[in-house]
Amino acid sequence: MSTHELYTIPAELSTWDVEMAGSARFTWEYDDGRDRMLALYQKGKDKQWDSVKRIDWDIEVDPYNVLGLPDNTIAIYGTRLWERMGEKQRQDVRLHGAAWQFSQFLHGEQGAMICSARIVESVPDLDSKFYAATQTMDEARHAETYARFLKEKVGLAYPINEHLKALLDSTLSDSRWDMPYLGMQVLIEGLALAAFGVMRDITTKPLPKQILAYVMQDEARHVAFGRMALRDYYKNLSEAERREREDFVIEGCYLMRDRLRGRETWEALDLSKQEVDEAMGYVDESDYLRLFRSLLFSRIVPCVKDIGLWSPRLQQAYADMGVLEMAGQSLEALMKQDEDIADKLDAERFAREEAERHEEVAETIAMAAD
Ligand SMILES: [Fe+2]
Ligand SMILES: [Fe+2]
């Protein structure tokens, strides 16, 4: 079945072509890789997994309750708009919210795959090329996983959000080799990682939990990669060059905070223009979404600080967004935690399967004895 049949609003039928600038770079130095970078590359190779095998695709998902969250996580819950809705329309609100969210994850993963392939081409050092090659494969597996989840379990998809698309466009079309890192590894992945984390921690449903936990196990490495590469490079930027990067970060962060709000999900429902505006007003005011939006910066802010883009101007922008205190988060601790959660999930599943097997064997033996 074509994905176009799943799109609730029509997506472009043709490919989206981003004109790229800058060079593809070869290097003939095969020997002086940085130990930290090569260690990360080794880890990238060791930790590859196959979603066909690792994820338990037999688990059923209720498309009207994908993450198993209470209704008070819905922005319009309890409002006049919600009260006016019948049960069918409320079901649609639940379905469309999840379909939109996971669709943006999917398109973002494709963007990550393309950006990391771009880094393979353009970054000067071979150790970074090696690492980015493993990331390209990671992102392919993630896109594969989310695509299957949407198709088999949710049954509805959204085209890419126009603001996410704009950010990807400016990230990919820039000729400077560090910009795909800054746009993708730091901003988009930082945002995605935080969103995955919130959902992984609050979902009560086993299938999305597996997917989110396993994807996050890989994403932790990707953020580490961006930090390592940029921290080294940004030490030697001129004042003007640093300022340009900071402007890009500030603009990108405002865009992600204020624009990625899924207005299209409300437009796709059977609502009047006025009701769509009403719903967006609730989205702005919702305590839950406010908390969610500030949590989205938990990975970006400490990373931006760590790579050395930390002028008073940038700090002021984060203070205005109310997320400056996120700078104190330890990325190492979060990354370690992401890995532990995935390992723990594996251990629990493995122990449960083992116990079930034992039980089956015991039953068979008992039957044979009868
Ligand atoms: Fe990914
Ligand atoms: Fe990633």
mmCIF file of C-alpha atoms and ligand atoms in Angstrom:
data_model
loop_
_atom_site.group_PDB
_atom_site.id
_atom_site.type_symbol
_atom_site.label_atom_id
_atom_site.label_comp_id
_atom_site.label_asym_id
_atom_site.label_seq_id
_atom_site.Cartn_x
_atom_site.Cartn_y
_atom_site.Cartn_z
ATOM 1 C CA MET A 1 0.000 0.000 0.000
ATOM 2 C CA SER A 2 1.312 3.462 -0.851
ATOM 3 C CA THR A 3 1.990 5.780 2.091
ATOM 4 C CA HIS A 4 0.052 8.412 0.182
ATOM 5 C CA GLU A 5 -3.085 6.490 1.053
ATOM 6 C CA LEU A 6 -2.282 7.022 4.746
ATOM 7 C CA TYR A 7 -1.794 10.783 4.513
ATOM 8 C CA THR A 8 -4.717 12.581 6.023
ATOM 9 C CA ILE A 9 -3.905 15.698 4.001
ATOM 10 C CA PRO A 10 -2.189 15.269 0.638
ATOM 11 C CA ALA A 11 1.608 15.160 0.663
ATOM 12 C CA GLU A 12 3.704 16.237 -2.323
ATOM 13 C CA LEU A 13 3.712 13.423 -4.855
ATOM 14 C CA SER A 14 7.128 14.310 -6.223
ATOM 15 C CA THR A 15 10.400 14.122 -4.317
ATOM 16 C CA TRP A 16 11.439 17.188 -2.345
ATOM 17 C CA ASP A 17 14.734 18.332 -3.864
ATOM 18 C CA VAL A 18 17.070 20.464 -1.784
ATOM 19 C CA GLU A 19 19.814 22.094 -3.825
ATOM 20 C CA MET A 20 23.097 21.437 -2.035
ATOM 21 C CA ALA A 21 26.134 23.690 -1.972
ATOM 22 C CA GLY A 22 29.703 23.033 -0.939
ATOM 23 C CA SER A 23 32.196 20.259 -1.581
ATOM 24 C CA ALA A 24 32.390 16.521 -1.119
ATOM 25 C CA ARG A 25 35.786 16.024 0.527
ATOM 26 C CA PHE A 26 38.267 13.190 0.285
ATOM 27 C CA THR A 27 41.148 12.839 2.698
ATOM 28 C CA TRP A 28 44.238 10.693 2.214
ATOM 29 C CA GLU A 29 45.105 10.623 5.901
ATOM 30 C CA TYR A 30 43.879 7.281 7.168
ATOM 31 C CA ASP A 31 45.803 7.190 10.402
ATOM 32 C CA ASP A 32 45.352 10.042 12.809
ATOM 33 C CA GLY A 33 41.803 9.534 14.084
ATOM 34 C CA ARG A 34 40.901 10.909 17.498
ATOM 35 C CA ASP A 35 40.621 8.132 20.077
ATOM 36 C CA ARG A 36 37.302 9.394 21.410
ATOM 37 C CA MET A 37 35.825 9.556 17.930
ATOM 38 C CA LEU A 38 37.076 6.091 16.995
ATOM 39 C CA ALA A 39 35.715 4.686 20.252
ATOM 40 C CA LEU A 40 32.322 6.149 19.401
ATOM 41 C CA TYR A 41 32.568 4.650 15.910
ATOM 42 C CA GLN A 42 33.344 1.234 17.430
ATOM 43 C CA LYS A 43 30.325 1.596 19.682
ATOM 44 C CA GLY A 44 28.198 2.560 16.689
ATOM 45 C CA LYS A 45 29.211 -0.659 14.954
ATOM 46 C CA ASP A 46 28.763 -2.839 18.043
ATOM 47 C CA LYS A 47 25.317 -1.518 18.882
ATOM 48 C CA GLN A 48 23.516 -1.925 15.570
ATOM 49 C CA TRP A 49 20.198 -3.744 15.969
ATOM 50 C CA ASP A 50 17.488 -4.923 13.647
ATOM 51 C CA SER A 51 13.971 -3.696 14.282
ATOM 52 C CA VAL A 52 12.554 -6.734 12.478
ATOM 53 C CA LYS A 53 14.046 -8.910 15.204
ATOM 54 C CA ARG A 54 14.374 -6.750 18.282
ATOM 55 C CA ILE A 55 10.915 -5.211 18.328
ATOM 56 C CA ASP A 56 7.914 -7.303 19.203
ATOM 57 C CA TRP A 57 5.679 -6.350 16.274
ATOM 58 C CA ASP A 58 2.951 -8.796 17.370
ATOM 59 C CA ILE A 59 1.890 -6.453 20.165
ATOM 60 C CA GLU A 60 -1.398 -4.793 19.263
ATOM 61 C CA VAL A 61 -1.849 -1.031 19.353
ATOM 62 C CA ASP A 62 -5.137 0.815 19.751
ATOM 63 C CA PRO A 63 -4.886 3.642 17.177
ATOM 64 C CA TYR A 64 -7.269 5.686 19.300
ATOM 65 C CA ASN A 65 -4.983 5.377 22.288
ATOM 66 C CA VAL A 66 -1.507 4.887 20.886
ATOM 67 C CA LEU A 67 0.514 5.879 23.946
ATOM 68 C CA GLY A 68 -2.080 4.976 26.583
ATOM 69 C CA LEU A 69 -2.182 8.461 28.102
ATOM 70 C CA PRO A 70 -5.048 10.010 30.036
ATOM 71 C CA ASP A 71 -7.186 12.607 28.230
ATOM 72 C CA ASN A 72 -5.910 15.431 30.421
ATOM 73 C CA THR A 73 -2.744 15.379 28.310
ATOM 74 C CA ILE A 74 -4.864 16.637 25.382
ATOM 75 C CA ALA A 75 -4.693 20.427 25.082
ATOM 76 C CA ILE A 76 -8.431 20.936 24.636
ATOM 77 C CA TYR A 77 -9.530 18.423 27.275
ATOM 78 C CA GLY A 78 -12.205 19.835 29.585
ATOM 79 C CA THR A 79 -12.670 22.996 27.488
ATOM 80 C CA ARG A 80 -15.899 24.152 25.866
ATOM 81 C CA LEU A 81 -14.639 22.856 22.545
ATOM 82 C CA TRP A 82 -14.087 19.404 24.040
ATOM 83 C CA GLU A 83 -17.520 19.447 25.663
ATOM 84 C CA ARG A 84 -19.148 20.214 22.327
ATOM 85 C CA MET A 85 -17.501 17.204 20.694
ATOM 86 C CA GLY A 86 -19.100 13.810 20.384
ATOM 87 C CA GLU A 87 -17.204 10.639 21.201
ATOM 88 C CA LYS A 88 -16.339 9.996 17.546
ATOM 89 C CA GLN A 89 -14.703 13.393 17.181
ATOM 90 C CA ARG A 90 -12.804 12.913 20.444
ATOM 91 C CA GLN A 91 -11.514 9.607 19.106
ATOM 92 C CA ASP A 92 -10.279 11.486 16.052
ATOM 93 C CA VAL A 93 -8.509 14.036 18.228
ATOM 94 C CA ARG A 94 -6.662 11.194 19.981
ATOM 95 C CA LEU A 95 -5.782 9.434 16.717
ATOM 96 C CA HIS A 96 -4.662 12.532 14.826
ATOM 97 C CA GLY A 97 -2.457 13.784 17.653
ATOM 98 C CA ALA A 98 -0.495 10.533 17.741
ATOM 99 C CA ALA A 99 -0.392 10.197 13.941
ATOM 100 C CA TRP A 100 1.009 13.725 13.614
ATOM 101 C CA GLN A 101 3.622 13.209 16.304
ATOM 102 C CA PHE A 102 4.933 9.913 14.950
ATOM 103 C CA SER A 103 4.813 11.215 11.360
ATOM 104 C CA GLN A 104 7.107 14.108 12.306
ATOM 105 C CA PHE A 105 9.416 11.598 13.996
ATOM 106 C CA LEU A 106 9.447 9.595 10.770
ATOM 107 C CA HIS A 107 10.190 12.550 8.486
ATOM 108 C CA GLY A 108 12.775 13.790 10.975
ATOM 109 C CA GLU A 109 14.509 10.391 10.844
ATOM 110 C CA GLN A 110 14.675 10.570 7.071
ATOM 111 C CA GLY A 111 16.116 14.073 7.454
ATOM 112 C CA ALA A 112 18.684 12.717 9.925
ATOM 113 C CA MET A 113 19.669 9.973 7.494
ATOM 114 C CA ILE A 114 20.193 12.504 4.716
ATOM 115 C CA CYS A 115 22.068 14.951 6.966
ATOM 116 C CA SER A 116 24.402 12.261 8.267
ATOM 117 C CA ALA A 117 25.094 11.084 4.713
ATOM 118 C CA ARG A 118 25.831 14.735 3.911
ATOM 119 C CA ILE A 119 28.298 14.830 6.809
ATOM 120 C CA VAL A 120 30.048 11.728 5.438
ATOM 121 C CA GLU A 121 30.599 13.665 2.227
ATOM 122 C CA SER A 122 31.598 17.046 3.517
ATOM 123 C CA VAL A 123 33.381 16.695 6.876
ATOM 124 C CA PRO A 124 37.175 16.922 6.455
ATOM 125 C CA ASP A 125 38.305 14.200 8.911
ATOM 126 C CA LEU A 126 38.136 10.508 8.219
ATOM 127 C CA ASP A 127 37.208 9.533 11.794
ATOM 128 C CA SER A 128 34.122 11.736 11.536
ATOM 129 C CA LYS A 129 33.266 10.263 8.144
ATOM 130 C CA PHE A 130 33.475 6.762 9.646
ATOM 131 C CA TYR A 131 31.232 7.691 12.519
ATOM 132 C CA ALA A 132 28.688 9.512 10.345
ATOM 133 C CA ALA A 133 28.481 6.420 8.134
ATOM 134 C CA THR A 134 27.288 4.329 11.107
ATOM 135 C CA GLN A 135 24.850 7.059 12.012
ATOM 136 C CA THR A 136 23.442 7.031 8.489
ATOM 137 C CA MET A 137 22.665 3.346 8.983
ATOM 138 C CA ASP A 138 21.161 4.022 12.431
ATOM 139 C CA GLU A 139 18.842 6.637 10.943
ATOM 140 C CA ALA A 140 17.793 4.303 8.135
ATOM 141 C CA ARG A 141 16.762 1.760 10.780
ATOM 142 C CA HIS A 142 14.867 4.407 12.705
ATOM 143 C CA ALA A 143 12.988 5.617 9.638
ATOM 144 C CA GLU A 144 12.163 2.003 8.794
ATOM 145 C CA THR A 145 10.855 1.443 12.310
ATOM 146 C CA TYR A 146 8.633 4.526 12.514
ATOM 147 C CA ALA A 147 7.308 3.936 8.996
ATOM 148 C CA ARG A 148 6.258 0.417 9.941
ATOM 149 C CA PHE A 149 4.720 1.602 13.189
ATOM 150 C CA LEU A 150 2.621 4.219 11.414
ATOM 151 C CA LYS A 151 1.567 1.913 8.624
ATOM 152 C CA GLU A 152 0.792 -1.221 10.619
ATOM 153 C CA LYS A 153 -0.299 0.166 13.954
ATOM 154 C CA VAL A 154 -1.578 3.727 13.595
ATOM 155 C CA GLY A 155 -2.967 3.616 10.055
ATOM 156 C CA LEU A 156 -2.832 7.367 9.496
ATOM 157 C CA ALA A 157 0.005 9.721 8.619
ATOM 158 C CA TYR A 158 0.750 13.420 8.185
ATOM 159 C CA PRO A 159 3.057 15.107 5.687
ATOM 160 C CA ILE A 160 6.100 16.864 7.071
ATOM 161 C CA ASN A 161 5.334 20.008 9.046
ATOM 162 C CA GLU A 162 6.279 23.095 7.037
ATOM 163 C CA HIS A 163 8.435 24.573 9.805
ATOM 164 C CA LEU A 164 10.386 21.360 10.310
ATOM 165 C CA LYS A 165 10.854 21.338 6.548
ATOM 166 C CA ALA A 166 12.166 24.924 6.591
ATOM 167 C CA LEU A 167 14.690 24.052 9.285
ATOM 168 C CA LEU A 168 15.852 20.993 7.345
ATOM 169 C CA ASP A 169 16.142 23.114 4.231
ATOM 170 C CA SER A 170 18.383 25.714 5.836
ATOM 171 C CA THR A 171 20.430 22.954 7.484
ATOM 172 C CA LEU A 172 21.067 21.046 4.263
ATOM 173 C CA SER A 173 21.453 23.813 1.734
ATOM 174 C CA ASP A 174 24.284 25.565 3.617
ATOM 175 C CA SER A 175 27.747 25.069 2.140
ATOM 176 C CA ARG A 176 29.598 25.176 5.467
ATOM 177 C CA TRP A 177 30.304 21.623 6.661
ATOM 178 C CA ASP A 178 29.434 22.278 10.281
ATOM 179 C CA MET A 179 25.892 23.457 9.555
ATOM 180 C CA PRO A 180 24.324 20.004 9.084
ATOM 181 C CA TYR A 181 25.810 19.172 12.492
ATOM 182 C CA LEU A 182 24.451 22.249 14.123
ATOM 183 C CA GLY A 183 21.006 22.023 12.529
ATOM 184 C CA MET A 184 20.583 18.276 12.753
ATOM 185 C CA GLN A 185 22.775 16.814 15.524
ATOM 186 C CA VAL A 186 22.297 19.684 17.933
ATOM 187 C CA LEU A 187 18.902 21.237 17.219
ATOM 188 C CA ILE A 188 16.615 18.725 15.504
ATOM 189 C CA GLU A 189 18.048 15.626 17.176
ATOM 190 C CA GLY A 190 18.206 17.395 20.519
ATOM 191 C CA LEU A 191 14.545 18.262 20.192
ATOM 192 C CA ALA A 192 13.570 14.802 18.965
ATOM 193 C CA LEU A 193 15.530 13.095 21.702
ATOM 194 C CA ALA A 194 13.778 15.111 24.371
ATOM 195 C CA ALA A 195 10.359 14.377 22.814
ATOM 196 C CA PHE A 196 11.149 10.661 22.557
ATOM 197 C CA GLY A 197 12.264 10.725 26.189
ATOM 198 C CA VAL A 198 9.071 12.279 27.519
ATOM 199 C CA MET A 199 6.968 9.771 25.582
ATOM 200 C CA ARG A 200 9.131 6.803 26.491
ATOM 201 C CA ASP A 201 8.776 7.697 30.162
ATOM 202 C CA ILE A 202 5.038 8.336 30.214
ATOM 203 C CA THR A 203 3.626 5.798 27.757
ATOM 204 C CA THR A 204 1.837 2.850 29.306
ATOM 205 C CA LYS A 205 1.943 0.829 26.079
ATOM 206 C CA PRO A 206 4.682 -1.741 25.462
ATOM 207 C CA LEU A 207 5.222 -1.367 21.705
ATOM 208 C CA PRO A 208 5.841 2.394 21.546
ATOM 209 C CA LYS A 209 7.941 2.032 24.687
ATOM 210 C CA GLN A 210 10.217 -0.504 22.997
ATOM 211 C CA ILE A 211 10.554 1.602 19.868
ATOM 212 C CA LEU A 212 11.293 4.823 21.724
ATOM 213 C CA ALA A 213 13.744 3.232 24.165
ATOM 214 C CA TYR A 214 15.713 1.442 21.453
ATOM 215 C CA VAL A 215 15.841 4.424 19.126
ATOM 216 C CA MET A 216 17.016 6.592 22.030
ATOM 217 C CA GLN A 217 19.825 4.190 22.778
ATOM 218 C CA ASP A 218 21.257 5.110 19.348
ATOM 219 C CA GLU A 219 20.389 8.792 19.488
ATOM 220 C CA ALA A 220 22.513 9.251 22.588
ATOM 221 C CA ARG A 221 25.569 8.461 20.431
ATOM 222 C CA HIS A 222 24.490 10.905 17.741
ATOM 223 C CA VAL A 223 24.326 13.821 20.119
ATOM 224 C CA ALA A 224 27.740 12.830 21.504
ATOM 225 C CA PHE A 225 29.105 12.867 17.957
ATOM 226 C CA GLY A 226 27.841 16.371 17.221
ATOM 227 C CA ARG A 227 29.283 17.669 20.487
ATOM 228 C CA MET A 228 32.674 16.114 19.929
ATOM 229 C CA ALA A 229 33.056 17.401 16.376
ATOM 230 C CA LEU A 230 31.763 20.898 17.020
ATOM 231 C CA ARG A 231 33.515 21.446 20.346
ATOM 232 C CA ASP A 232 36.845 20.913 18.616
ATOM 233 C CA TYR A 233 35.987 23.043 15.605
ATOM 234 C CA TYR A 234 34.263 25.939 17.366
ATOM 235 C CA LYS A 235 37.290 26.647 19.570
ATOM 236 C CA ASN A 236 38.889 28.375 16.605
ATOM 237 C CA LEU A 237 36.003 30.353 15.143
ATOM 238 C CA SER A 238 36.278 34.083 14.607
ATOM 239 C CA GLU A 239 33.888 36.342 16.449
ATOM 240 C CA ALA A 240 31.805 36.914 13.294
ATOM 241 C CA GLU A 241 31.610 33.184 12.535
ATOM 242 C CA ARG A 242 30.515 32.419 16.065
ATOM 243 C CA ARG A 243 27.839 35.056 15.875
ATOM 244 C CA GLU A 244 26.394 33.531 12.701
ATOM 245 C CA ARG A 245 26.130 30.137 14.373
ATOM 246 C CA GLU A 246 24.498 31.649 17.415
ATOM 247 C CA ASP A 247 21.944 33.440 15.266
ATOM 248 C CA PHE A 248 21.136 30.159 13.576
ATOM 249 C CA VAL A 249 20.657 28.468 16.956
ATOM 250 C CA ILE A 250 18.492 31.243 18.368
ATOM 251 C CA GLU A 251 16.280 31.373 15.302
ATOM 252 C CA GLY A 252 16.000 27.568 15.137
ATOM 253 C CA CYS A 253 15.047 27.319 18.812
ATOM 254 C CA TYR A 254 12.320 29.944 18.559
ATOM 255 C CA LEU A 255 10.984 28.237 15.471
ATOM 256 C CA MET A 256 10.846 24.857 17.179
ATOM 257 C CA ARG A 257 9.245 26.223 20.296
ATOM 258 C CA ASP A 258 6.619 28.444 18.677
ATOM 259 C CA ARG A 259 5.895 26.914 15.316
ATOM 260 C CA LEU A 260 5.945 23.124 15.677
ATOM 261 C CA ARG A 261 2.484 22.978 17.164
ATOM 262 C CA GLY A 262 0.509 20.810 14.792
ATOM 263 C CA ARG A 263 -2.125 23.264 13.665
ATOM 264 C CA GLU A 264 -2.716 20.901 10.742
ATOM 265 C CA THR A 265 -4.151 18.216 13.036
ATOM 266 C CA TRP A 266 -6.987 20.541 14.011
ATOM 267 C CA GLU A 267 -7.524 21.629 10.426
ATOM 268 C CA ALA A 268 -7.848 17.985 9.369
ATOM 269 C CA LEU A 269 -10.709 17.453 11.823
ATOM 270 C CA ASP A 270 -14.187 18.571 10.998
ATOM 271 C CA LEU A 271 -13.811 21.978 12.700
ATOM 272 C CA SER A 272 -14.587 25.522 11.595
ATOM 273 C CA LYS A 273 -11.753 28.037 11.181
ATOM 274 C CA GLN A 274 -12.873 29.639 14.418
ATOM 275 C CA GLU A 275 -12.757 26.331 16.262
ATOM 276 C CA VAL A 276 -9.256 25.662 14.913
ATOM 277 C CA ASP A 277 -8.144 29.041 16.317
ATOM 278 C CA GLU A 278 -9.865 28.208 19.582
ATOM 279 C CA ALA A 279 -8.015 24.866 19.737
ATOM 280 C CA MET A 280 -4.670 26.574 19.028
ATOM 281 C CA GLY A 281 -5.368 28.991 21.846
ATOM 282 C CA TYR A 282 -5.764 26.026 24.209
ATOM 283 C CA VAL A 283 -2.556 24.511 22.810
ATOM 284 C CA ASP A 284 -0.725 27.716 23.804
ATOM 285 C CA GLU A 285 -2.228 27.779 27.266
ATOM 286 C CA SER A 286 -2.183 24.114 28.182
ATOM 287 C CA ASP A 287 -0.074 23.502 31.304
ATOM 288 C CA TYR A 288 0.857 20.049 30.101
ATOM 289 C CA LEU A 289 2.049 21.321 26.705
ATOM 290 C CA ARG A 290 3.895 24.206 28.307
ATOM 291 C CA LEU A 291 5.819 21.772 30.437
ATOM 292 C CA PHE A 292 6.346 19.545 27.412
ATOM 293 C CA ARG A 293 7.688 22.460 25.334
ATOM 294 C CA SER A 294 10.187 23.471 27.972
ATOM 295 C CA LEU A 295 11.292 19.856 28.459
ATOM 296 C CA LEU A 296 12.003 19.787 24.730
ATOM 297 C CA PHE A 297 15.018 21.956 25.437
ATOM 298 C CA SER A 298 16.551 19.684 28.058
ATOM 299 C CA ARG A 299 19.019 18.261 25.551
ATOM 300 C CA ILE A 300 19.630 21.262 23.319
ATOM 301 C CA VAL A 301 20.594 23.865 25.921
ATOM 302 C CA PRO A 302 23.386 21.915 27.661
ATOM 303 C CA CYS A 303 24.704 20.841 24.253
ATOM 304 C CA VAL A 304 24.835 24.390 22.891
ATOM 305 C CA LYS A 305 26.681 25.451 26.031
ATOM 306 C CA ASP A 306 29.071 22.538 25.745
ATOM 307 C CA ILE A 307 30.103 23.305 22.153
ATOM 308 C CA GLY A 308 30.974 26.848 23.165
ATOM 309 C CA LEU A 309 28.163 28.902 21.673
ATOM 310 C CA TRP A 310 27.429 30.560 24.968
ATOM 311 C CA SER A 311 27.546 34.320 24.590
ATOM 312 C CA PRO A 312 25.454 36.547 26.867
ATOM 313 C CA ARG A 313 23.179 37.081 23.846
ATOM 314 C CA LEU A 314 22.422 33.374 23.526
ATOM 315 C CA GLN A 315 21.947 32.994 27.274
ATOM 316 C CA GLN A 316 19.515 35.876 27.187
ATOM 317 C CA ALA A 317 17.502 34.177 24.439
ATOM 318 C CA TYR A 318 17.237 31.019 26.553
ATOM 319 C CA ALA A 319 16.325 33.070 29.594
ATOM 320 C CA ASP A 320 13.516 34.689 27.546
ATOM 321 C CA MET A 321 12.302 31.239 26.529
ATOM 322 C CA GLY A 322 12.395 30.170 30.174
ATOM 323 C CA VAL A 323 14.781 27.282 29.536
ATOM 324 C CA LEU A 324 18.135 28.670 30.679
ATOM 325 C CA GLU A 325 18.230 26.442 33.753
ATOM 326 C CA MET A 326 18.369 23.412 31.435
ATOM 327 C CA ALA A 327 22.037 24.307 30.913
ATOM 328 C CA GLY A 328 22.755 22.512 34.178
ATOM 329 C CA GLN A 329 21.605 19.137 32.833
ATOM 330 C CA SER A 330 24.375 16.583 32.513
ATOM 331 C CA LEU A 331 24.336 15.168 28.994
ATOM 332 C CA GLU A 332 26.566 12.294 30.086
ATOM 333 C CA ALA A 333 24.116 11.308 32.805
ATOM 334 C CA LEU A 334 21.140 11.514 30.422
ATOM 335 C CA MET A 335 22.958 9.456 27.802
ATOM 336 C CA LYS A 336 23.928 6.813 30.329
ATOM 337 C CA GLN A 337 20.333 6.695 31.516
ATOM 338 C CA ASP A 338 19.040 6.268 27.932
ATOM 339 C CA GLU A 339 21.324 3.309 27.438
ATOM 340 C CA ASP A 340 20.422 1.764 30.783
ATOM 341 C CA ILE A 341 16.686 2.048 30.126
ATOM 342 C CA ALA A 342 17.017 0.189 26.808
ATOM 343 C CA ASP A 343 19.206 -2.502 28.398
ATOM 344 C CA LYS A 344 16.812 -2.894 31.292
ATOM 345 C CA LEU A 345 13.868 -3.255 28.935
ATOM 346 C CA ASP A 346 15.722 -5.993 27.081
ATOM 347 C CA ALA A 347 16.557 -7.753 30.346
ATOM 348 C CA GLU A 348 12.928 -7.667 31.517
ATOM 349 C CA ARG A 349 11.609 -8.918 28.191
ATOM 350 C CA PHE A 350 14.211 -11.622 28.079
ATOM 351 C CA ALA A 351 13.462 -12.744 31.635
ATOM 352 C CA ARG A 352 9.726 -12.814 30.901
ATOM 353 C CA GLU A 353 10.162 -14.836 27.736
ATOM 354 C CA GLU A 354 12.452 -17.222 29.561
ATOM 355 C CA ALA A 355 9.881 -17.684 32.339
ATOM 356 C CA GLU A 356 7.157 -18.351 29.775
ATOM 357 C CA ARG A 357 9.310 -20.917 28.064
ATOM 358 C CA HIS A 358 9.954 -22.654 31.386
ATOM 359 C CA GLU A 359 6.243 -22.694 32.088
ATOM 360 C CA GLU A 360 5.511 -24.214 28.702
ATOM 361 C CA VAL A 361 8.110 -26.897 29.200
ATOM 362 C CA ALA A 362 6.728 -27.664 32.655
ATOM 363 C CA GLU A 363 3.189 -27.951 31.238
ATOM 364 C CA THR A 364 4.342 -30.234 28.460
ATOM 365 C CA ILE A 365 6.150 -32.450 30.956
ATOM 366 C CA ALA A 366 3.063 -32.530 33.195
ATOM 367 C CA MET A 367 0.867 -33.425 30.234
ATOM 368 C CA ALA A 368 3.224 -36.187 29.242
ATOM 369 C CA ALA A 369 3.177 -37.507 32.818
ATOM 370 C CA ASP A 370 -0.638 -37.618 32.771
HETATM 371 FE FE FE B 1 17.294 8.649 14.563
HETATM 372 FE FE FE B 2 19.872 10.408 15.274
#
